[in-house]
Amino acid sequence: LNLVSRIIDRHFRSIAGELHVGELPVTALATEYGTPLFVYDRAVVDYKLEVLRGALPPEFTVSYSVKANPNGRILRHFVARGCGLEVASAGEFCRALSTGCSPEKILFAGPGKTEAELEYVLFRDIGEIHIESLVEAKRIAEICRRLHRRASVAIRVNPGGEVQGGAMRMGGKSAPFGFDEEVLDVVLDSLMSEGELELCGIHLFTGTQILDHNLLICQYLKGLEIARWFAARLNRPIKTVDLGGGLGIPYFDNDRELDSGSLRASLAAIMVEVRKESCFSGTQFIIEPGRFLVGEAGIYIARVNDIKVSRGKKFVILDGGMNHHLAASGNLGQVIKRNFPVTVVNKLDHRQTEVVDLVGPLCTPLDTLARNVKIPAVSIGDLIGVFQSGAYGRTSSPSGFLSHPVPGEVWIDNGKATLVQARGRYTDFSGGE
Ligand SMILES: Cc1ncc(COP(=O)(O)O)c(C=O)c1O
């Protein structure tokens, strides 16, 4: 089975050749909410959260990484399921608060936090800030003095070369994220001199889209080693160990799924030892994934608006493209463009007889959602579905480019669809100066 069929078999349904998401036919969704459209299936989000939680020992909590998909309905769902949220800006912090997340369950990581952002989140009692530089540490301490409060902080570490492995090179290289492992000793001296900083823990996040559980385990072991050093230097147990996100999902036919069973077995074995160590007494371990939790739950649906042939090549022109889904166009996180899983979602029972390029409406050859893809013969009005589109979709895309309105977003829960982001309109761009 190719990846599209595997995804449909696992999460969705094909009835009379038509894709059904949470029991709802995709043509009805497209008619009711218009295209282009992102649809998210609650059942898939829950399934992925269950798989992840099933792999994690009881000392672990999940903090959903808001940047993967910041839609308020999705955030609210994770908060209701007992997750924390990981944010990377004051804007994401506001989104998190507005979904009812209590501030102590929010972590703030990411380089370049401004003074205004730090003051905003500190004033509102954020749970933990992950320090990325000494400048940032001094800013936080200064704001705390002004506000007469202390800040719970973790040190983000850019680990040394031995965490490298597999296809993805991780850590050990120059990066604007966190402190190089080699200088941690000096950094900690400096942080300990700031009385306003409560040094809670360490944080590692060194790569995204990891499908090899061995690589994740290798990273986790490195995190534990750094955590031991941290606890020894502070002469007390470490409160929090954030081992990052980065768990991948399959995008291409040859991608193997992350082996959650092996991840569970390895983590369980590691924790047998960890539980014996006094430095980990009462420690809260955190995983902060985005893509793994929401990627598979989302489908981008665009309608065929034109079909043409140029010098023997067929182009199927859709009503949306890289302006809504940069990742599928290969311009986000890919060096050589490969096709996301795509098909004609109202013709699932048709034979795949054509090789075409699926392109968006932008005036650039970069706006190609799929190149030389084999699909059933298409007609104008057919619906193209791009699967694995729940993470790094709408808000990771240059939606202002060419001033096409932003697509709507629909949340599907047990056969009930709710519009959770209205489509934009042409008139959004009129008026003003
Ligand atoms: C600090 C941090 N945490 C978590 C994530 C989420 O990564 P993923 O979606 O790969 O799990 C990111 C992604 O860039 C990140 O920078």
Coordinates of C-alpha atoms and ligand atoms in Angstrom, one line a residue:
L1 CA 0.0 0.0 0.0
N2 CA 1.2 3.5 -0.7
L3 CA 1.2 6.1 2.0
V4 CA -2.1 7.7 1.0
S5 CA -3.9 4.3 1.3
R6 CA -2.2 3.6 4.6
I7 CA -3.2 6.9 6.1
I8 CA -6.8 6.5 4.8
D9 CA -7.0 3.0 6.2
R10 CA -5.8 3.9 9.6
H11 CA -7.5 7.2 10.2
F12 CA -10.3 7.9 7.7
R13 CA -12.7 6.1 5.4
S14 CA -13.4 5.8 1.8
I15 CA -17.1 5.4 1.0
A16 CA -18.2 5.1 -2.6
G17 CA -14.8 6.4 -3.6
E18 CA -15.1 9.5 -1.5
L19 CA -12.9 10.4 1.5
H20 CA -14.8 10.7 4.8
V21 CA -13.2 12.5 7.7
G22 CA -14.8 11.7 11.1
E23 CA -17.7 10.2 9.1
L24 CA -18.3 13.4 7.1
P25 CA -17.9 13.3 3.3
V26 CA -15.2 15.6 2.0
T27 CA -17.3 17.1 -0.8
A28 CA -20.0 18.2 1.7
L29 CA -17.3 19.9 3.8
A30 CA -15.8 21.6 0.8
T31 CA -19.3 22.8 -0.3
E32 CA -20.3 24.0 3.1
Y33 CA -17.0 25.7 4.1
G34 CA -15.5 26.5 0.8
T35 CA -12.0 25.7 -0.5
P36 CA -9.2 25.8 0.2
L37 CA -9.7 24.4 3.6
F38 CA -7.8 22.6 6.4
V39 CA -9.8 19.9 8.2
Y40 CA -8.6 18.4 11.5
D41 CA -10.0 15.2 12.9
R42 CA -10.3 15.1 16.7
A43 CA -10.2 11.3 16.8
V44 CA -6.8 11.3 15.1
V45 CA -5.4 13.9 17.6
D46 CA -6.6 11.7 20.4
Y47 CA -5.2 8.6 18.9
K48 CA -1.7 10.2 18.5
L49 CA -1.8 11.5 22.1
E50 CA -2.7 8.1 23.3
V51 CA 0.1 6.5 21.3
L52 CA 2.6 9.0 22.8
R53 CA 1.4 8.7 26.3
G54 CA 1.5 4.9 26.0
A55 CA 5.2 5.2 25.2
L56 CA 6.0 7.5 28.1
P57 CA 6.8 6.5 31.7
P58 CA 4.5 8.0 34.3
E59 CA 7.0 10.7 35.3
F60 CA 6.6 12.3 31.9
T61 CA 4.2 15.1 30.9
V62 CA 3.4 16.3 27.4
S63 CA 3.6 20.0 26.5
Y64 CA 2.1 20.5 23.1
S65 CA 4.3 22.8 20.9
V66 CA 2.0 25.6 19.9
K67 CA 3.9 26.6 16.8
A68 CA 3.0 23.3 15.0
N69 CA -0.7 24.4 14.9
P70 CA -1.8 27.3 17.1
N71 CA -5.5 27.1 16.3
G72 CA -7.4 27.8 19.5
R73 CA -9.6 24.8 19.2
I74 CA -6.6 22.5 19.0
L75 CA -4.9 24.2 22.0
R76 CA -8.1 24.0 24.0
H77 CA -8.3 20.3 23.2
F78 CA -4.8 19.6 24.5
V79 CA -5.3 21.6 27.6
A80 CA -8.6 19.7 28.3
R81 CA -6.6 16.5 27.9
G82 CA -4.2 17.6 30.6
C83 CA -1.3 18.7 28.5
G84 CA 0.9 21.8 29.1
L85 CA 1.8 24.1 26.2
E86 CA 5.2 25.1 24.9
V87 CA 5.2 28.6 23.3
A88 CA 7.9 30.5 21.4
S89 CA 6.5 34.1 21.6
A90 CA 4.3 36.3 23.7
G91 CA 1.7 36.0 21.0
E92 CA 1.6 32.2 21.4
F93 CA 1.5 32.8 25.2
C94 CA -1.6 34.9 24.7
R95 CA -3.2 32.3 22.5
A96 CA -2.4 29.7 25.2
L97 CA -3.9 31.8 28.0
S98 CA -7.0 32.5 26.0
T99 CA -7.7 28.8 25.7
G100 CA -7.9 28.6 29.5
C101 CA -4.4 27.1 30.0
S102 CA -3.1 28.1 33.4
P103 CA 0.1 30.1 33.1
E104 CA 2.1 27.6 35.2
K105 CA 1.6 25.0 32.6
I106 CA 3.2 27.1 29.9
L107 CA 6.9 26.9 28.9
F108 CA 8.5 29.6 26.9
A109 CA 11.5 28.6 24.7
G110 CA 13.1 30.1 21.6
P111 CA 15.8 32.6 20.8
G112 CA 15.4 36.4 20.6
K113 CA 12.8 36.9 23.3
T114 CA 12.4 40.6 23.7
E115 CA 12.3 42.5 26.9
A116 CA 8.6 43.4 26.3
E117 CA 7.8 39.7 25.8
L118 CA 9.7 38.6 28.9
E119 CA 8.0 41.2 31.0
Y120 CA 4.6 40.3 29.6
V121 CA 4.9 36.6 30.5
L122 CA 6.7 37.1 33.8
F123 CA 4.0 39.5 35.0
R124 CA 1.5 36.8 34.2
D125 CA 3.3 34.1 36.1
I126 CA 4.5 31.9 33.3
G127 CA 5.5 28.4 34.4
E128 CA 9.1 28.2 33.1
I129 CA 11.3 30.2 30.7
H130 CA 14.0 28.4 28.8
I131 CA 17.1 30.6 28.7
E132 CA 18.8 30.8 25.4
S133 CA 21.6 33.2 26.2
L134 CA 23.3 35.2 29.0
V135 CA 21.8 38.4 27.6
E136 CA 18.4 36.9 28.0
A137 CA 19.2 35.7 31.6
K138 CA 20.2 39.2 32.6
R139 CA 17.1 40.6 31.1
I140 CA 14.9 38.2 33.0
A141 CA 16.7 38.9 36.3
E142 CA 16.4 42.7 35.7
I143 CA 12.6 42.4 35.0
C144 CA 12.2 40.2 38.1
R145 CA 13.9 42.9 40.3
R146 CA 11.5 45.5 38.8
L147 CA 8.5 43.3 39.3
H148 CA 9.6 42.0 42.7
R149 CA 9.3 38.3 41.7
R150 CA 11.4 35.3 40.8
A151 CA 11.5 33.4 37.6
S152 CA 11.5 29.7 37.2
V153 CA 14.0 29.0 34.4
A154 CA 15.7 26.1 32.6
I155 CA 18.9 26.2 30.7
R156 CA 18.5 25.2 27.0
V157 CA 21.6 23.2 26.0
N158 CA 23.0 22.7 22.5
P159 CA 24.6 19.3 23.1
G160 CA 28.0 18.1 21.9
G161 CA 28.7 16.0 18.8
E162 CA 28.0 12.6 20.2
V163 CA 24.3 13.0 19.9
Q164 CA 24.7 13.1 16.1
G165 CA 23.4 10.1 14.2
G166 CA 21.1 8.9 11.5
A167 CA 20.0 11.1 8.7
M168 CA 19.5 14.1 10.8
R169 CA 22.6 15.9 12.1
M170 CA 21.8 17.2 15.5
G171 CA 23.5 19.4 18.0
G172 CA 27.3 19.6 18.1
K173 CA 27.2 22.3 15.5
S174 CA 26.9 26.1 15.7
A175 CA 23.3 27.2 16.5
P176 CA 21.5 30.2 17.8
F177 CA 19.6 27.9 20.2
G178 CA 20.7 27.4 23.8
F179 CA 24.2 27.2 25.3
D180 CA 26.9 25.0 23.9
E181 CA 27.5 22.1 26.2
E182 CA 31.2 23.0 26.3
V183 CA 30.5 26.3 28.1
L184 CA 27.8 25.1 30.5
D185 CA 30.0 25.2 33.6
V186 CA 30.8 28.9 33.2
V187 CA 27.2 29.7 32.2
L188 CA 25.9 28.1 35.3
D189 CA 28.3 30.1 37.5
S190 CA 26.9 33.2 35.9
L191 CA 23.2 32.1 36.3
M192 CA 23.7 31.2 39.9
S193 CA 24.8 34.7 40.7
E194 CA 21.4 36.0 39.7
G195 CA 19.3 35.6 42.8
E196 CA 16.0 36.2 40.9
L197 CA 16.5 33.1 38.8
E198 CA 15.2 29.8 40.2
L199 CA 17.2 27.3 38.3
C200 CA 14.7 24.5 37.7
G201 CA 16.1 22.3 35.0
I202 CA 17.5 21.8 31.6
H203 CA 16.1 21.7 28.1
L204 CA 17.2 20.0 24.9
F205 CA 15.7 20.3 21.5
T206 CA 18.0 19.5 18.7
G207 CA 16.0 18.3 15.7
T208 CA 12.6 17.8 14.2
Q209 CA 11.0 15.0 12.1
I210 CA 12.9 12.2 13.7
L211 CA 11.6 8.8 12.7
D212 CA 14.3 6.7 14.3
H213 CA 13.5 5.9 17.9
N214 CA 17.2 5.1 18.6
L215 CA 18.1 8.7 17.7
L216 CA 15.5 10.0 20.2
I217 CA 16.8 7.7 22.9
C218 CA 20.3 8.8 22.2
Q219 CA 19.1 12.4 22.7
Y220 CA 17.3 11.5 25.9
L221 CA 20.3 9.8 27.3
K222 CA 22.4 12.9 26.6
G223 CA 19.7 15.0 28.3
L224 CA 19.9 12.8 31.4
E225 CA 23.7 13.0 31.5
I226 CA 23.5 16.8 31.4
A227 CA 20.7 16.7 34.0
R228 CA 23.0 14.7 36.4
W229 CA 25.7 17.2 36.0
F230 CA 23.3 20.1 36.6
A231 CA 22.0 18.5 39.8
A232 CA 25.5 17.8 41.0
R233 CA 26.5 21.4 40.5
L234 CA 23.4 22.6 42.4
N235 CA 23.7 19.9 45.0
R236 CA 20.0 19.1 44.8
P237 CA 17.6 17.1 42.6
I238 CA 16.7 18.6 39.3
K239 CA 13.0 19.8 39.1
T240 CA 12.4 19.6 35.3
V241 CA 14.1 17.8 32.4
D242 CA 12.6 18.9 29.1
L243 CA 13.8 16.4 26.4
G244 CA 12.2 18.3 23.5
G245 CA 9.9 17.3 20.7
G246 CA 10.9 16.3 17.2
L247 CA 9.0 13.0 16.9
G248 CA 8.3 12.5 13.2
I249 CA 5.5 11.3 11.0
P250 CA 5.8 9.6 7.6
Y251 CA 5.5 12.0 4.7
F252 CA 6.9 9.9 1.9
D253 CA 6.2 6.3 0.7
N254 CA 9.5 5.0 2.0
D255 CA 9.2 6.7 5.4
R256 CA 9.0 4.2 8.2
E257 CA 6.7 5.1 11.1
L258 CA 8.3 5.9 14.4
D259 CA 8.3 2.7 16.4
S260 CA 6.5 3.7 19.5
G261 CA 6.7 0.2 21.0
S262 CA 10.5 0.3 20.9
L263 CA 10.5 3.8 22.3
R264 CA 8.4 2.7 25.2
A265 CA 10.6 -0.3 25.9
S266 CA 13.8 1.8 25.8
L267 CA 12.3 4.5 28.0
A268 CA 11.0 2.0 30.5
A269 CA 14.4 0.5 30.8
I270 CA 16.1 3.8 31.2
M271 CA 13.7 4.9 33.9
V272 CA 14.4 1.7 36.0
E273 CA 17.9 3.2 36.5
V274 CA 16.8 6.8 36.8
R275 CA 14.4 6.0 39.6
K276 CA 17.3 4.8 41.7
E277 CA 19.2 8.1 41.4
S278 CA 18.7 10.8 44.1
C279 CA 19.3 13.6 41.6
F280 CA 16.0 12.6 39.9
S281 CA 14.0 12.5 43.0
G282 CA 10.6 14.2 42.2
T283 CA 11.8 15.3 38.7
Q284 CA 9.2 16.1 36.1
F285 CA 10.2 14.9 32.7
I286 CA 8.7 16.8 29.8
I287 CA 8.2 16.0 26.1
E288 CA 7.1 18.9 23.9
P289 CA 6.1 17.6 20.5
G290 CA 4.0 19.4 17.8
R291 CA 4.1 17.5 14.5
F292 CA 3.6 14.0 16.0
L293 CA 0.4 15.1 17.8
V294 CA -1.4 17.0 15.1
G295 CA 0.3 16.4 11.7
E296 CA -1.7 13.3 10.8
A297 CA -5.0 14.8 11.9
G298 CA -5.0 17.4 9.2
I299 CA -5.8 17.4 5.5
Y300 CA -5.5 20.4 3.2
I301 CA -8.3 20.4 0.6
A302 CA -8.1 22.4 -2.5
R303 CA -10.3 22.5 -5.6
V304 CA -9.1 22.0 -9.2
N305 CA -9.7 25.3 -10.9
D306 CA -8.0 24.8 -14.2
I307 CA -6.2 22.2 -16.2
K308 CA -3.7 22.8 -19.0
V309 CA -0.9 21.2 -20.9
S310 CA 2.4 22.9 -21.6
R311 CA 4.8 21.2 -23.9
G312 CA 3.4 17.8 -23.1
K313 CA 3.2 18.3 -19.4
K314 CA -0.2 18.5 -17.6
F315 CA -0.6 21.1 -14.9
V316 CA -3.6 20.9 -12.6
I317 CA -4.1 24.3 -11.1
L318 CA -5.7 24.5 -7.7
D319 CA -7.3 27.3 -5.8
G320 CA -4.6 27.2 -3.1
G321 CA -0.9 26.3 -2.9
M322 CA 2.3 27.3 -1.1
N323 CA 0.7 30.4 0.2
H324 CA -1.4 28.1 2.5
H325 CA 0.9 25.1 2.7
L326 CA 4.5 26.0 2.2
A327 CA 5.7 22.6 3.6
A328 CA 3.9 20.6 0.9
S329 CA 5.5 22.8 -1.8
G330 CA 8.9 21.6 -0.5
N331 CA 10.0 25.1 0.6
L332 CA 10.0 24.4 4.3
G333 CA 12.4 21.8 5.7
Q334 CA 13.2 20.0 2.4
V335 CA 16.3 20.3 0.4
I336 CA 15.0 18.3 -2.6
K337 CA 11.3 18.6 -3.2
R338 CA 9.4 15.4 -2.6
N339 CA 5.6 15.0 -2.8
F340 CA 3.5 14.9 0.3
P341 CA 0.8 12.2 0.2
V342 CA -1.8 13.6 -2.2
T343 CA -4.8 12.3 -4.2
V344 CA -8.1 13.2 -5.7
V345 CA -10.3 12.7 -2.6
N346 CA -13.6 12.4 -4.4
K347 CA -12.2 9.7 -6.8
L348 CA -10.5 7.3 -4.4
D349 CA -11.9 4.3 -6.3
H350 CA -10.6 5.5 -9.7
R351 CA -7.5 4.1 -11.2
Q352 CA -4.5 6.3 -11.2
T353 CA -3.9 6.9 -14.8
E354 CA -2.4 10.4 -15.1
V355 CA 1.0 11.9 -14.2
V356 CA 0.6 15.6 -13.5
D357 CA 2.0 18.5 -11.6
L358 CA -0.4 19.9 -8.9
V359 CA 0.2 23.7 -8.7
G360 CA -1.2 26.6 -6.8
P361 CA -2.4 30.0 -8.2
L362 CA 0.8 31.9 -7.4
C363 CA 3.0 33.3 -10.2
T364 CA 6.1 31.3 -9.2
P365 CA 7.3 27.8 -10.1
L366 CA 7.9 27.3 -6.4
D367 CA 4.1 27.0 -6.0
T368 CA 4.1 23.3 -6.9
L369 CA 2.3 21.1 -4.4
A370 CA 3.2 17.8 -6.1
R371 CA 5.5 17.1 -9.1
N372 CA 5.0 14.2 -11.5
V373 CA 2.4 12.7 -9.2
K374 CA 0.3 9.8 -10.4
I375 CA -3.4 10.4 -9.7
P376 CA -6.8 9.5 -11.3
A377 CA -7.9 11.6 -14.3
V378 CA -9.1 14.9 -12.9
S379 CA -11.7 17.3 -14.0
I380 CA -12.3 20.9 -13.0
G381 CA -14.1 21.0 -9.7
D382 CA -12.5 17.8 -8.3
L383 CA -11.0 18.0 -4.8
I384 CA -7.3 17.4 -4.1
G385 CA -6.4 16.3 -0.6
V386 CA -2.9 16.8 0.8
F387 CA -2.5 14.5 3.8
Q388 CA -0.2 14.9 6.8
S389 CA -1.1 18.6 6.9
G390 CA -2.1 19.2 10.5
A391 CA 1.3 20.6 11.5
Y392 CA 3.3 23.5 10.1
G393 CA 0.5 24.2 7.6
R394 CA -1.5 27.4 7.5
T395 CA 0.5 29.5 10.0
S396 CA 3.8 28.4 8.6
S397 CA 3.0 29.6 5.2
P398 CA 3.4 33.0 3.4
S399 CA -0.3 33.7 3.4
G400 CA 0.2 37.4 2.5
F401 CA 2.0 36.5 -0.7
L402 CA -0.4 37.5 -3.6
S403 CA -3.2 38.5 -1.3
H404 CA -5.3 35.4 -1.6
P405 CA -7.6 35.1 1.4
V406 CA -6.5 32.7 4.2
P407 CA -8.2 29.3 4.1
G408 CA -10.7 28.2 6.6
E409 CA -10.1 25.6 9.2
V410 CA -12.6 23.0 10.4
W411 CA -12.5 20.8 13.5
I412 CA -14.3 17.5 13.2
D413 CA -15.4 15.8 16.3
N414 CA -17.5 12.7 16.2
G415 CA -19.4 13.5 13.0
K416 CA -19.8 17.2 13.9
A417 CA -17.9 19.9 12.0
T418 CA -17.1 23.2 13.5
L419 CA -15.6 26.1 11.7
V420 CA -12.6 27.1 13.9
Q421 CA -11.0 29.7 11.6
A422 CA -13.1 31.5 9.1
R423 CA -11.9 31.9 5.6
G424 CA -10.5 35.3 4.7
R425 CA -12.2 37.5 2.1
Y426 CA -10.9 39.5 -0.8
T427 CA -12.1 42.6 1.0
D428 CA -9.6 41.8 3.9
F429 CA -7.1 43.5 1.7
S430 CA -9.1 46.6 0.8
G431 CA -9.2 49.9 2.8
G432 CA -6.6 51.1 5.2
E433 CA -3.7 53.2 4.2
Ligands
LIG1 C1 11.8 24.4 21.3 C2 10.9 23.6 20.4 N1 10.1 22.7 21.0 C3 9.3 21.9 20.3 C4 9.2 22.0 18.9 C5 8.3 21.1 18.1 O1 8.9 20.3 17.2 P1 8.2 19.1 16.6 O2 7.0 19.6 15.9 O3 9.2 18.6 15.6 O4 7.8 18.1 17.6 C6 10.1 23.0 18.2 C7 10.0 23.1 16.8 O5 10.7 23.9 16.2 C8 10.9 23.8 19.0 O6 11.7 24.7 18.5

